[in-house]
Every structure is written in C-alpha cells, then in structure tokens.
Amino acid sequence: MSSDFRAPKGVPEYFPPVSAGFLYVRDALAAPAQRAGYGYIELPVFEETALFERGVGESTDVVSKEMYTFTDRGDRSITLRPEGTAGVMRAVVEHGLYRGPLPVKLWYAGAFFRAERPQRGRYRQLQQVGLEAIGSTAPALDAEVIALANAGFASLGLRNYELQLTSLGCAQCRPIYRELLSAFLVNCDLDEATRLRAGLNPLRVLDDKRDAVQRQLVTAPLPVDHLCADCTEHFASVCSTLDLLHVAWVANPRLVRGLDYYTRTAFEFTHSGLGAQSGIGGGGRYDGLMASLGGSDLSGIGFGLGVDRTLLAVEAEGIHLPIAPAIDVVGIATSVLSQDALIVIIQRLRHLGVCADVAYDSRSLKAGLKTADRLGARWAIILGDDELAEGQVAIKDLRTGEQVHHSNDAIEQWAPSLRWRAESA
Ligand code: HAM
C-alpha cells in the first residue's frame, strides 16, 4: 500500500517496537533531574521570533539559518522553538518564578525544530530532554547539572562517550579575549563567509571543522588562557567538584557552543559511534540571558540532551534496553456467545493492573493463539461456551503450554499472577 503523503523531510518517526526504546531513553535522561528536585515545565512549542533572536543570538546558525518562522493570522512573527533555554527564561521572568526559592530548577522534554540539512542523527524535528537551574552562581551547581546529564547517559549503559569541558569567560574577560582573537584572525587566510562569521562572533571560528582553517589556528589564543581571576577560580572549582563526584571529563579549550548565550562553563557530551553528528548533549552557564530578555540579572546553567541521538548511541553500542513486553495477556473468545463476557473480564484485568489485549478478529482458538504470540503475550485467557457455562476461564501459559482453569468470580485472586510485564522489565 502506498500513500499520497510522506512525513516531512528530516523528521524521524518512532513507532513500535522502536518507540518503546525512544520512551525508555527519554525517561532515563529525565530521571536524574527529577531525583534532584527539578520540577517539570511544559513550554509553548512556538514563541515570538524576537525571543530567540535576542536570547539565542542573531549571529548563530540556529537563528540566522535554521528557524521555522512564519507570520500568524494576527500578523505576529512566530517561530517554532529551536531550543528550550530562551523559553524557560521567558517563563521564569513572565511568571515571577525567580521570586521563590533559588535556584529555580526546571526540566522539560519535547520536540524542537531546526531547518538543518537532514542526515542520520541530524533532524529538522529533534527531541531533547533539558533542564535549567536559575539564580545561583555556585560552581557546585555547574557540577550538579553536568553530573545529572552524565547520570542519564550512564544509566542507559552507555560507555563510548566523552564529556568535554571548558570555560568561555564572562562579561569582564571575554571582550578582552575577543579583541585578541579578532586581531589574530585578521592575519589568517579565511574565506569571505568565515571572515563574516568572525566579524559577528570570532569564537565561532575556533570551532571550524575544516583542516585548512584549523591548521591556521594552532597558535590562536584560547578562552581558557585569558580568563579573569573569578572565572579561573569558578572553572577550577567546577573541575574539582566533577572529580569529587567521579564524573570523567576532558578539557577541550576549543569548544564553542552553537548558541550565543554561554558564559563561563560550557560542555558537550560526544559519542564515538555516531559519525559526524556526535553530540549527544550539551549545555553551559549563561549569565546575561535573563537580563537580555528584560528580566533581572540572574545567572543560570542547564543542558539539552538529544533523545534521538542517544537512542542511536544505544543502538551503536548494541545495548539491550530492559523494556517490558507490551502485553501480559491476550483474551480469546472461541464462541460468539462468550465474546461479551470476555471483554468484561479483560476490562477487569486492566483495572487490576494487568496489561491485556483482545484477539478481536480471531475466529478460532488457533488464530487467537497466533495473535497472542505475535503480540508477545505470556498468557492467553480462553473463553468458550463450556467455560461460560461453568463460570470459568482457561488460562494458558504460552511458554510452557500448560493450561489451568480459574473461576470468574475470583478474578481479584488470580489476576496478580498475570503481571508479567512488571516483573520482566
Ligand atoms: P544544543 O547543543 O543546540 O543545545 O542541543 C542539545 C542537543 O540536542 C545536542 O547535543 C544534540 O544531541 C541535540 N540536537 C541538536 N540539534 C539536533 C538535530 N538537528 N538533530 C538531532 N539532535 C539534535 C541546546 O539546545 C541548549 N538549549 C542546551 C542548553 C540548555 N544550554 C543551557 N541550557
């Protein structure tokens, strides 16, 4: 069968059985934040375009080339969210959340939109789990945030990933460093587009992947070598706290994040099994973001973890996720008369916490058992005219073939023994 329609280009879809892995990964990445006191925030999927222009930065690829922007019916410029941090900051300011206990700790999950050139692991609709901690400059909070990201990846059994860490300096030391770097870049042989990029944000050039550019940058000044005393102390403290927490990291003094709001700590998790799209998560501190959106000047730190890419990383490492089978029991009615009684029993089982389905269109026991097998059920509940007359059901263990009869009236007693999913997860 072929349809007239296809999903939009660059948009991954997850359906069974892979979608169970998607949910598992998403929940595993979010679990550490929930255990650390982060509350959930459900953000709008679209915002005023200016929020991202001002928050994320007009010189970034994300804002200048990748936003899905449209004019709505009220003539407002609207953009599908390309990331979550700007929206969280907007919400914190708009709803005065910063007036409560600090730091404000929030986590979120969902789809984000970037009009990138699609390839494996690079999508136009991407899924992130993210968190933000706003209102504290404590370096231990930077370490907490990084450790929570690491805990998510580690809980999935991932091993072939690396945490890269650096400091990008602050409003005091960065402008001085920026001048130094700009002066250095003037003497490099760069093409017009790169020169333009350097004019908007010279740090971006440090991250250029091309050999011809990197060769010229060997002696370039690096942010970590030009930090002010406060930033040096902050970074040293983040590093030593990560060591204390046994979170392995490597210094990457050339790390530049793709979004403009970062100050001080910046980090990225990369996985070696994903080819060019190796970033499975990243984040950092942002000191001026809230003020730039019109709020008070509170510092924040956070991360965004890529659910799509983490799922690819899990596959690349051949990790078997402990995903529960979809269904415990399938009900089979072997006569027309027994059908109504069967669906009542199935509903009662569901209420009692058993995952149960019905072989609706199976006209025979054989066909019903085949359906049960295809659905991966452990048991079949069989109801025919004989069982109906005796007020019983037959329960067949599909692994052993063993069959027992139970009374319909005592369903509360035997139902708990049919919870296979919960045990095998
Ligand atoms: P980001 O580095 O732009 O940061 O995105 C975070 C993660 O989202 C990436 O490491 C990657 O795993 C995933 N990702 C990004 N773009 C794509 C794509 N086109 N296809 C698939 N996956 C993708 C942020 O978004 C920041 N808001 C993170 C943050 C929160 N910083 C501070 N707080």
Tab-separated table of C-alpha atoms and ligand atoms in Angstrom, residues 10 12 56 62 66 82-86 108 112-133 145 153 257-259 261-262 267-269 274 277-286 289 300-310 312, ligand 1:
chain	number	residue	atom	x	y	z
A	10	GLY	CA	14.176	15.212	8.100
A	12	PRO	CA	12.035	10.980	12.416
A	56	VAL	CA	19.968	32.654	21.289
A	62	VAL	CA	20.340	28.336	14.616
A	66	GLU	CA	17.587	27.305	10.807
A	82	PRO	CA	14.674	25.696	18.075
A	83	GLU	CA	15.762	25.145	21.710
A	84	GLY	CA	14.375	25.387	25.231
A	85	THR	CA	16.537	27.714	27.295
A	86	ALA	CA	15.175	31.028	25.961
A	108	TYR	CA	11.486	19.839	30.118
A	112	PHE	CA	12.443	21.283	18.853
A	113	PHE	CA	12.723	22.480	15.275
A	114	ARG	CA	15.752	23.408	13.209
A	115	ALA	CA	15.795	23.642	9.410
A	116	GLU	CA	19.116	21.805	9.093
A	117	ARG	CA	20.300	19.671	6.207
A	118	PRO	CA	18.916	16.296	7.261
A	119	GLN	CA	21.190	13.302	7.717
A	120	ARG	CA	21.454	10.426	10.159
A	121	GLY	CA	21.251	11.957	13.629
A	122	ARG	CA	20.532	15.454	12.310
A	123	TYR	CA	16.842	16.129	12.105
A	124	ARG	CA	14.510	19.033	11.499
A	125	GLN	CA	12.332	17.907	14.360
A	126	LEU	CA	14.613	16.821	17.176
A	127	GLN	CA	13.783	15.641	20.649
A	128	GLN	CA	15.517	16.895	23.771
A	129	VAL	CA	15.363	16.394	27.490
A	130	GLY	CA	16.640	19.581	29.082
A	131	LEU	CA	16.961	21.290	32.415
A	132	GLU	CA	17.789	24.753	33.687
A	133	ALA	CA	18.870	25.896	37.177
A	145	VAL	CA	23.986	19.858	36.178
A	153	PHE	CA	23.746	8.513	29.837
A	257	ARG	CA	28.772	26.077	21.642
A	258	GLY	CA	26.428	26.869	18.749
A	259	LEU	CA	24.316	29.286	20.795
A	261	TYR	CA	24.255	32.958	25.455
A	262	TYR	CA	27.008	30.929	27.107
A	267	PHE	CA	30.265	21.397	27.983
A	268	GLU	CA	29.387	18.807	25.411
A	269	PHE	CA	28.923	15.054	25.528
A	274	LEU	CA	27.590	8.390	15.641
A	277	GLN	CA	26.606	14.107	14.472
A	278	SER	CA	28.456	13.030	17.583
A	279	GLY	CA	26.980	15.498	20.095
A	280	ILE	CA	24.527	13.644	22.313
A	281	GLY	CA	24.073	16.563	24.701
A	282	GLY	CA	25.461	19.887	25.694
A	283	GLY	CA	24.961	22.947	27.788
A	284	GLY	CA	26.558	25.529	29.972
A	285	ARG	CA	26.170	28.649	32.056
A	286	TYR	CA	24.507	31.769	30.767
A	289	LEU	CA	20.496	35.825	29.172
A	300	GLY	CA	21.610	30.149	35.027
A	301	ILE	CA	23.044	26.865	33.895
A	302	GLY	CA	21.471	23.995	32.023
A	303	PHE	CA	21.689	21.335	29.380
A	304	GLY	CA	19.838	19.844	26.430
A	305	LEU	CA	20.284	16.137	25.765
A	306	GLY	CA	19.408	14.756	22.355
A	307	VAL	CA	16.975	11.868	22.722
A	308	ASP	CA	17.198	10.851	19.034
A	309	ARG	CA	20.977	10.709	19.089
A	310	THR	CA	21.118	8.987	22.464
A	312	LEU	CA	21.235	5.924	18.104
B	1	HAM	P1	22.269	22.240	21.603
B	1	HAM	O1	23.697	21.828	21.747
B	1	HAM	O2	21.933	23.111	20.472
B	1	HAM	O3	21.878	22.951	22.973
B	1	HAM	O4	21.349	20.959	21.552
B	1	HAM	C1	21.427	19.975	22.560
B	1	HAM	C2	21.418	18.592	21.956
B	1	HAM	O5	20.284	18.430	21.105
B	1	HAM	C3	22.612	18.292	21.055
B	1	HAM	O6	23.728	17.888	21.805
B	1	HAM	C4	22.061	17.146	20.208
B	1	HAM	O7	22.173	15.929	20.898
B	1	HAM	C5	20.592	17.514	20.089
B	1	HAM	N1	20.370	18.131	18.762
B	1	HAM	C6	20.576	19.408	18.410
B	1	HAM	N2	20.255	19.595	17.109
B	1	HAM	C7	19.854	18.403	16.629
B	1	HAM	C8	19.374	17.927	15.352
B	1	HAM	N3	19.235	18.749	14.306
B	1	HAM	N4	19.027	16.621	15.237
B	1	HAM	C9	19.126	15.788	16.287
B	1	HAM	N5	19.561	16.175	17.501
B	1	HAM	C10	19.920	17.458	17.687
B	1	HAM	C11	20.677	23.496	23.231
B	1	HAM	O8	19.684	23.338	22.586
B	1	HAM	C12	20.669	24.287	24.528
B	1	HAM	N6	19.321	24.847	24.734
B	1	HAM	C13	21.078	23.422	25.686
B	1	HAM	C14	21.131	24.182	26.963
B	1	HAM	C15	20.196	24.177	27.923
B	1	HAM	N7	22.087	25.003	27.341
B	1	HAM	C16	21.791	25.520	28.505
B	1	HAM	N8	20.646	25.052	28.875
